Coordinates of C-alpha atoms and ligand atoms in Angstrom, one line a residue:
X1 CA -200.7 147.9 42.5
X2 CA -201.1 150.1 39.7
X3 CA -199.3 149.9 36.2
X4 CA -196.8 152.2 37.5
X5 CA -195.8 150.7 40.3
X6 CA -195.1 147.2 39.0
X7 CA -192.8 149.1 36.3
X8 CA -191.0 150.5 39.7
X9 CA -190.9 147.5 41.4
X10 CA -189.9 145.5 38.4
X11 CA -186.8 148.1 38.1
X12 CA -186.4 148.1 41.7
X13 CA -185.7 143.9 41.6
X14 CA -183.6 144.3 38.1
X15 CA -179.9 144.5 39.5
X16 CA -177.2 146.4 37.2
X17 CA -175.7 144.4 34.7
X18 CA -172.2 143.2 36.4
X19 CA -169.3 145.4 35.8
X20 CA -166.5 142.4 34.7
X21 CA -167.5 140.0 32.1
X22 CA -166.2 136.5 31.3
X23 CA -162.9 137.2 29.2
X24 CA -164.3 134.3 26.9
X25 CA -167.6 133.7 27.8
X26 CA -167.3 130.0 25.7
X27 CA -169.3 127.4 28.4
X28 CA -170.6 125.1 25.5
X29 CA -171.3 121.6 26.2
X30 CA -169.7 120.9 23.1
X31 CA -167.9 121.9 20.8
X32 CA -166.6 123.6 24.2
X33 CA -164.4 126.1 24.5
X34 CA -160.6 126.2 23.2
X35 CA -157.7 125.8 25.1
X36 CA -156.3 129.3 26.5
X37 CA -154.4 131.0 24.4
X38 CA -155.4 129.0 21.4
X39 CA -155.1 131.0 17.9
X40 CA -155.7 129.5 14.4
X41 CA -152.7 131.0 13.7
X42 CA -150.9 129.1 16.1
X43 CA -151.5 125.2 14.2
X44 CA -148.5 123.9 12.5
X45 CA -149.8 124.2 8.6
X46 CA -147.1 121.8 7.3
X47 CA -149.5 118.7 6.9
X48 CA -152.1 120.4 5.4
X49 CA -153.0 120.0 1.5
X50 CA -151.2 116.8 1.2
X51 CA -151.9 112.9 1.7
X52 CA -152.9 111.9 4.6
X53 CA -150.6 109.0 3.6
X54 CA -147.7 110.8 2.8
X55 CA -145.2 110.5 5.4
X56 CA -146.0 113.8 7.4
X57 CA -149.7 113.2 7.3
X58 CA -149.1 109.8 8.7
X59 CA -146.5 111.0 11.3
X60 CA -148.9 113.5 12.4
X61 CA -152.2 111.1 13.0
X62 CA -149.6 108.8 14.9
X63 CA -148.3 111.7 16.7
X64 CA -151.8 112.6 18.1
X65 CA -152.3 108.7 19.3
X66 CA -149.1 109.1 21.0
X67 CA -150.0 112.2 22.6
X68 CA -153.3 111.0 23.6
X69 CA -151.5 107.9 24.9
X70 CA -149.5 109.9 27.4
X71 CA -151.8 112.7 28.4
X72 CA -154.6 109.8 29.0
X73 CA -152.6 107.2 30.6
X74 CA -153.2 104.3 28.5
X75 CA -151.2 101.3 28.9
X76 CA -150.0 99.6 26.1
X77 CA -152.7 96.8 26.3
X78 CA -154.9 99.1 24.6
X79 CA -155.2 100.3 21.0
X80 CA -155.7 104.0 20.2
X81 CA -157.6 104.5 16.7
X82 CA -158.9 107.8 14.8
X83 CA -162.3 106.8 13.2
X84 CA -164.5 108.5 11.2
X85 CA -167.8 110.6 12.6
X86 CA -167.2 112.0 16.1
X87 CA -168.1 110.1 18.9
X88 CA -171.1 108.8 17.7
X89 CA -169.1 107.1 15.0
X90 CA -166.8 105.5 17.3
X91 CA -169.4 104.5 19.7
X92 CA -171.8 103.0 16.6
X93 CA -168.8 101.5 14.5
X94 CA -168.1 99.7 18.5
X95 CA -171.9 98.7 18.8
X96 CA -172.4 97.6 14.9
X97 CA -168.7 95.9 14.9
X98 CA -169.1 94.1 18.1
X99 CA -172.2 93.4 19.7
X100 CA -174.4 90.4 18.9
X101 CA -172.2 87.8 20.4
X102 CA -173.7 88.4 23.7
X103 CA -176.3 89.7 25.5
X104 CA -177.0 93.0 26.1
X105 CA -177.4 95.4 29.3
X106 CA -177.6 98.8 28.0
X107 CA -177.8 101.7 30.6
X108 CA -179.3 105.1 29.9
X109 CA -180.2 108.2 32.3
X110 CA -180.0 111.2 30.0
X111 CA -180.1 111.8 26.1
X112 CA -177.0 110.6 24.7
X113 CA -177.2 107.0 26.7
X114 CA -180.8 106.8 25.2
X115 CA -179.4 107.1 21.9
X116 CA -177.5 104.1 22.3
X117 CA -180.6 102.2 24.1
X118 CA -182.4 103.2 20.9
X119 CA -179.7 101.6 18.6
X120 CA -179.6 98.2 20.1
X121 CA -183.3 97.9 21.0
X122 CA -184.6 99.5 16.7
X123 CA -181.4 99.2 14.6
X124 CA -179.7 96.3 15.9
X125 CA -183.1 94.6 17.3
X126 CA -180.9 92.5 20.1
X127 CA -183.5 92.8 22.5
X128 CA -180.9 93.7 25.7
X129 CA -181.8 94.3 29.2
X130 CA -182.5 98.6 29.1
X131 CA -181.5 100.1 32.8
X132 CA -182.5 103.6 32.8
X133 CA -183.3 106.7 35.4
X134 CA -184.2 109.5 35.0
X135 CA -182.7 113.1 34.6
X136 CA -180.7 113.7 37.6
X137 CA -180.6 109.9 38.8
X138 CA -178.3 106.9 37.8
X139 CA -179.8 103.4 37.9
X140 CA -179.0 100.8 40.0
X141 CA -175.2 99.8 38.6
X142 CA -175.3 97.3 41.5
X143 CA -177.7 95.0 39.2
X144 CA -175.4 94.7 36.0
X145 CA -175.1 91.7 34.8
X146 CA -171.5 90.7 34.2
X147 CA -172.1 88.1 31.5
X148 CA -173.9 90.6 29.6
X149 CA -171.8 93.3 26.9
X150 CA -173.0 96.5 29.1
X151 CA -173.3 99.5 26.5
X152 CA -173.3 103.0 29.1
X153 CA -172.0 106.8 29.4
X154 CA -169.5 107.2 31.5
X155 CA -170.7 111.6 32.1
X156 CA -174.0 112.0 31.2
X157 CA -173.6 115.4 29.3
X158 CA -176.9 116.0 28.8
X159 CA -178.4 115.4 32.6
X160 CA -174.8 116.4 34.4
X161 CA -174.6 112.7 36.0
X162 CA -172.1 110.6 35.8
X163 CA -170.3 107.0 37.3
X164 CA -168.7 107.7 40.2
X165 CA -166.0 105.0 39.4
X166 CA -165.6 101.9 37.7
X167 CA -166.1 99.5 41.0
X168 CA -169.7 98.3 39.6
X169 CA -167.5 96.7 36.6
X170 CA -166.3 93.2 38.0
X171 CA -162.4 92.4 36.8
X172 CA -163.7 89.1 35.6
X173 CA -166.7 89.9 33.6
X174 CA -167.4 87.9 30.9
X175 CA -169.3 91.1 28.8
X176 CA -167.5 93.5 26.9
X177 CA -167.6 96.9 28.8
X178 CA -168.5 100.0 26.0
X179 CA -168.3 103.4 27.7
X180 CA -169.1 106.4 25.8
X181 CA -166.2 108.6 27.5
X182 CA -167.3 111.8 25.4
X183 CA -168.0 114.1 28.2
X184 CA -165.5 112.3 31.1
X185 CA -161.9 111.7 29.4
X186 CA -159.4 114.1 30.2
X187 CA -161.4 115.3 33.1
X188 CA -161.1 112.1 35.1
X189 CA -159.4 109.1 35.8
X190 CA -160.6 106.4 33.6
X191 CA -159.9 102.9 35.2
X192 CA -158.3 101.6 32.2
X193 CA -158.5 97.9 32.9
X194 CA -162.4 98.5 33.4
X195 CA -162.9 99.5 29.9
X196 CA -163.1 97.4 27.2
X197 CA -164.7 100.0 24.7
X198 CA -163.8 103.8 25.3
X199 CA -165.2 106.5 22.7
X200 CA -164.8 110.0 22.7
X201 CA -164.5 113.2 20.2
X202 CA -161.9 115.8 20.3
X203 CA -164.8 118.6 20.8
X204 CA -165.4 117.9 24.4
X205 CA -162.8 118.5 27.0
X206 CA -160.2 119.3 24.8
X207 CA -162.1 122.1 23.1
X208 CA -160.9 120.4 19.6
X209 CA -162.9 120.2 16.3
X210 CA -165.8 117.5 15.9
X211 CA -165.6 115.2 12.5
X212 CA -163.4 112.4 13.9
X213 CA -164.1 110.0 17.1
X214 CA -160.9 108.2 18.7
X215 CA -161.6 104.5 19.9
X216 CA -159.9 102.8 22.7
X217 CA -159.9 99.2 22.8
X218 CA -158.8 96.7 25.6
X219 CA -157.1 93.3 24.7
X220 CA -160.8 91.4 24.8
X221 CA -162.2 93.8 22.4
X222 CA -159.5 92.8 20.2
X223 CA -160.3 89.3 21.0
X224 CA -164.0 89.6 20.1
X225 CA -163.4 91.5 16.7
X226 CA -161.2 88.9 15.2
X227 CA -163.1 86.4 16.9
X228 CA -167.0 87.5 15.8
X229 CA -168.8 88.4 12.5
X230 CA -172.2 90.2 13.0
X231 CA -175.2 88.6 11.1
X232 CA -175.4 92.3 9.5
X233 CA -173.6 94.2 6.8
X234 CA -171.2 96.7 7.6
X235 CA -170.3 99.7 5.7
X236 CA -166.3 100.5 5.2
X237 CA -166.0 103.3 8.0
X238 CA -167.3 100.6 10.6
X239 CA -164.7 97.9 9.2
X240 CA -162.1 97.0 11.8
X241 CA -160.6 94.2 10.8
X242 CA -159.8 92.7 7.3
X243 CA -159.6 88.6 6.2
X244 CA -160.3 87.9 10.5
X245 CA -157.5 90.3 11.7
X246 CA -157.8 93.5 13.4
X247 CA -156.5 96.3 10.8
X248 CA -153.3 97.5 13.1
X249 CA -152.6 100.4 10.9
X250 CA -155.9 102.1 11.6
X251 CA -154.2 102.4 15.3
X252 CA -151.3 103.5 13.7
X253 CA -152.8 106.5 11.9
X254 CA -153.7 105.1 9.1
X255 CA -157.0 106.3 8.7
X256 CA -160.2 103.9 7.1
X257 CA -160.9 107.0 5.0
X258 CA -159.7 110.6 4.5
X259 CA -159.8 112.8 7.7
X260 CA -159.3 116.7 8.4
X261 CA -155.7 117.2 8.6
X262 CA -156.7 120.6 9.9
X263 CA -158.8 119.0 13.0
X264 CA -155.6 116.8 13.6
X265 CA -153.0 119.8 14.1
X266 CA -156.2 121.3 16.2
X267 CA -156.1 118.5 18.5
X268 CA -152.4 118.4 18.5
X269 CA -152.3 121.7 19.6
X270 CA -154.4 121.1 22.6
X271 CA -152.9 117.8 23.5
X272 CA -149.4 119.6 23.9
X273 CA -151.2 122.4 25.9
X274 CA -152.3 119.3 28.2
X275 CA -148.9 118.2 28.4
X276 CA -147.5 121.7 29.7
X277 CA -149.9 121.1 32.4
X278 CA -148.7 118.0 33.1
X279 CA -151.2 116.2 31.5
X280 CA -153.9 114.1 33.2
X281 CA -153.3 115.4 36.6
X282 CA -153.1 119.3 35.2
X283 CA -156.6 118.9 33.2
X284 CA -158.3 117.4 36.2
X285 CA -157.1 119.9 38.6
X286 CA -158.8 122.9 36.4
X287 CA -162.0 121.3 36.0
X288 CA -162.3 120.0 39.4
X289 CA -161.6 123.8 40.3
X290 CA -164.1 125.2 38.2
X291 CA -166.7 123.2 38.8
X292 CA -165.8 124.0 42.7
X293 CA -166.6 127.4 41.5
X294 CA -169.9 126.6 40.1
X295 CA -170.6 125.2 43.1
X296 CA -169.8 127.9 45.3
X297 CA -171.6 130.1 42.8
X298 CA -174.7 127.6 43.0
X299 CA -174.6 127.2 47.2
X300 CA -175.0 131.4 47.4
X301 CA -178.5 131.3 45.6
X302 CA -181.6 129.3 46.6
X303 CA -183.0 129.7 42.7
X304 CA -180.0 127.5 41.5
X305 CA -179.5 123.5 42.0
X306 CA -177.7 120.9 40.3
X307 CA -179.6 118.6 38.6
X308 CA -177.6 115.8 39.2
X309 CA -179.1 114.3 43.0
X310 CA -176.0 113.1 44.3
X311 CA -172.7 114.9 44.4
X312 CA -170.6 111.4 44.1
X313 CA -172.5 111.2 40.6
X314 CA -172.2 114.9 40.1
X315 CA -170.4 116.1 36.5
X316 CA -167.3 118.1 36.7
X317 CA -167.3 119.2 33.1
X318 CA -170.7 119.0 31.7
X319 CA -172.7 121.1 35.1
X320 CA -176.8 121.0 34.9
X321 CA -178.6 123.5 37.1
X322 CA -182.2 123.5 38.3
X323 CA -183.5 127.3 38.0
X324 CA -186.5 128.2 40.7
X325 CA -189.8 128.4 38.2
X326 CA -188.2 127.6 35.3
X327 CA -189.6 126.8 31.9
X328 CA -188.2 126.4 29.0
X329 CA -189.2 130.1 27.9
X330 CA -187.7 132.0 31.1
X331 CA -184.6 129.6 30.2
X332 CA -183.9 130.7 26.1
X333 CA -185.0 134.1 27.7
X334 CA -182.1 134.2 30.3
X335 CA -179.4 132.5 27.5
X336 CA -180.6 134.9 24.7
X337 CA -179.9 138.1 27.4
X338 CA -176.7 136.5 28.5
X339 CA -175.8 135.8 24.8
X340 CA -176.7 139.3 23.6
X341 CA -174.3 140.8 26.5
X342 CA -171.7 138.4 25.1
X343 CA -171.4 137.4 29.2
X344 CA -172.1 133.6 28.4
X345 CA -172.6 131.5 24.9
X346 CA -174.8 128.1 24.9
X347 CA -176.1 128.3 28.5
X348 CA -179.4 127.0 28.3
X349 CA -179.7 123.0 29.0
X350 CA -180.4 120.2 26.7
X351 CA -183.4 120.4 24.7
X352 CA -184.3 116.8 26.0
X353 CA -183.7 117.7 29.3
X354 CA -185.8 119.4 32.2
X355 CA -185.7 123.4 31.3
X356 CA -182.4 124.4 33.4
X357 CA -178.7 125.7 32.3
X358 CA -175.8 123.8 31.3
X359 CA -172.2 125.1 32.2
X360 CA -169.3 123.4 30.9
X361 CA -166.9 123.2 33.5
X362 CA -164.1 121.2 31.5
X363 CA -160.4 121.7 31.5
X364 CA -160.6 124.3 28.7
X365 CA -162.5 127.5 30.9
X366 CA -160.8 129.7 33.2
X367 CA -161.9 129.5 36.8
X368 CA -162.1 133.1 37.2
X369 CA -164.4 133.2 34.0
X370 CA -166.6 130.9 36.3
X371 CA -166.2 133.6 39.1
X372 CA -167.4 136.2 36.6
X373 CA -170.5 134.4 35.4
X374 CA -172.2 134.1 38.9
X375 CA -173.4 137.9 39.1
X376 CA -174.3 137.4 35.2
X377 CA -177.3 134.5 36.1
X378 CA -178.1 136.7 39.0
X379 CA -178.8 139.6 36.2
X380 CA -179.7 137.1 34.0
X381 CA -182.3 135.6 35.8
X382 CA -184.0 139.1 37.2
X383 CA -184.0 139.9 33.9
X384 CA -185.9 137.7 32.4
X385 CA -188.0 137.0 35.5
X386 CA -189.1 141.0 35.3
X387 CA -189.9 140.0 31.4
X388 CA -192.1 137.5 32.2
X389 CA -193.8 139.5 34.6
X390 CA -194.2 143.0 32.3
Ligands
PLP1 C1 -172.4 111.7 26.0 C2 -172.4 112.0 24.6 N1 -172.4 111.1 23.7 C3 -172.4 111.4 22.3 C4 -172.4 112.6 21.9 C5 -172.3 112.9 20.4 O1 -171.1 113.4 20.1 P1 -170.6 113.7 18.6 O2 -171.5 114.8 18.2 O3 -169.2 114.2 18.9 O4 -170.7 112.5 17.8 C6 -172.3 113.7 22.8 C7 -172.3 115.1 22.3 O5 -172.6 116.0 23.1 C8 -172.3 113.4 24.2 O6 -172.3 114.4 25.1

């Protein structure tokens, strides 16, 4: 072929950019996208520039555990508490607060999970039992030890696999159960009675601000906080309990230390959206219908695949695809070309992960802005195909 004609045929194989692009093309995997209609403008200002222990600031925190409460379905055996550090405050403040007593299983198939593998095996040195997999896998749950405090993800956000259920987790363990929920709550139904540890940050599936974590804890959490000291020191924002008691307040918005009032009305504001869906059942019902989109999307083309082997395992918020031939430079190529077009932001996977995309399929997207990306990765991809080729 000469010059020429690989120019032509290049051309010939690059299709025409789509004509209707994603109203907001927002498919983070955190922070994710904000709820619909969501406008600064729109967050009640009145607690701002004043205590966060002055009456309104404290009616406020407690107003977003209550709503959090409702929209989640916690029952009242469990504690809701706003903690300092997103979600990898909550989940370390768990791990540094509680574990020791014990030992340790800790389960990891992606990034995040590993983090927390790293934590007990360096920083906390309890030797545990690691269970890992690899991208696109789950280990064998079946082989958890049930005397052991079993540290885990509950969505892998990072590799697009998650637990299926809760049915690996015996109701007469002896562990302590610590799910990092970052990626699942509020798209799924969390089996309450499962978990003694839940962690998660408002930037997920509720497209809120990062900065604080919320911690959910179960009646034998409780009992193992006032019951345990750690060998180690702990620094005030991992402090749960004071002279052997658990500090209530803290799950009654009073915060350890001062948090963004501003991030609170911003979570408020997306918690009421959830309730005018009717909460739980509402927010699963759009993810579950967007990632149904993705998949439809993702069946049409043999380049695409999800990561994630099984679909029992498979994420409905946090979506990994395999791309045909992909590396990680074809992949920052087809993000940067869908970026520039302003068709989709923060595509590309993982930077730990295999070279792939990542589209956030949580509660906060509009299906038909799923619809509309399809023919984008079709241009996308042809695009920076015909790039690598010239
Ligand atoms: C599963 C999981 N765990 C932990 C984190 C860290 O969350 P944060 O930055 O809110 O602390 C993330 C963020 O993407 C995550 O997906």
């Amino acid at each position: 072929m000469t010059d020429s004609a690989v120019i032509d045929a290049t051309r010939a194989s690059t299709p025409q950019k789509p004509f209707i692009k994603p109203a907001r093309p927002h498919f983070s995997s955190g922070p994710c996208a904000k709820p619909p209609g969501w406008d600064a403008a729109k967050l009640a200002t009145e607690s701002l520039g004043r205590s966060h222990r002055s009456k309104i600031g404290k009616a406020r925190l407690q107003h977003a555990i209550d709503l959090t409460r409702q929209v989640l379905e916690v029952p009242d055996t469990h504690r809701i508490g706003i903690v300092p550090a997103s979600d990898t405050g909550a989940y370390e403040m768990a791990m540094w607060t509680m574990l020791g007593a014990r030992p340790v299983t800790a389960i990891a198939w992606e990034s995040f999970g590993e983090g927390w593998v790293t934590d007990a095996v360096k920083q906390l040195k309890l030797n545990p039992t690691v269970l890992q997999a690899d991208y696109g896998q789950l280990p064998d749950l079946s082989s958890v030890d049930q005397g052991h405090d079993v540290l885990f993800t509950w969505n892998g956000t990072t590799s697009g696999v998650r637990v299926a259920n809760g049915d690996w987790i015996s109701d007469t363990r002896e562990g302590l159960t610590f799910a990092d929920a970052t990626s699942a709550v509020f798209a799924y139904d969390m089996p309450w009675d499962k978990l003694d540890v839940t962690t998660f940050s408002w930037q997920k599936v509720l497209g809120g601000e990062g900065a604080h974590g919320v911690i959910i804890l179960g009646p034998r959490a409780v009992d193992r906080l006032e019951s345990y000291t750690p060998a180690w020191p702990l620094p005030k924002i991992f402090r749960l309990v004071s002279k052997g008691k658990l500090s209530e307040g803290i799950f009654k918005g009073e915060t350890i230390n001062t948090p963004s009032m501003l991030a609170v009305e911003d979570v408020i504001f997306a918690l009421e959206w959830a309730e005018t869906l009717g909460g739980l059942p509402g927010l699963m019902a759009r993810s579950d219908a967007n990632a149904s989109a993705l998949d439809a999307i993702v069946a049409e083309r043999d380049w695409l695949g999800h990561l994630a082997a099984d679909p029992a395992t498979r994420s409905r918020t946090s979506v990994c695809l395999t791309v045909a031939g992909a590396d990680e430079a074809l992949i920052k190529a087809m993000a940067g070309a869908l970026e520039k077009e302003a068709a989709a932001f923060d595509v590309a996977g993982y930077r730990d992960a295999p070279p792939g995309l990542r589209i956030w399929c949580g509660a906060t997207v509009d299906t038909a802005d799923i619809v509309a990306l399809g023919p984008w990765l079709d241009w996308a991809y042809a695009t920076a195909k015909a790039a690598a080729v010239a």
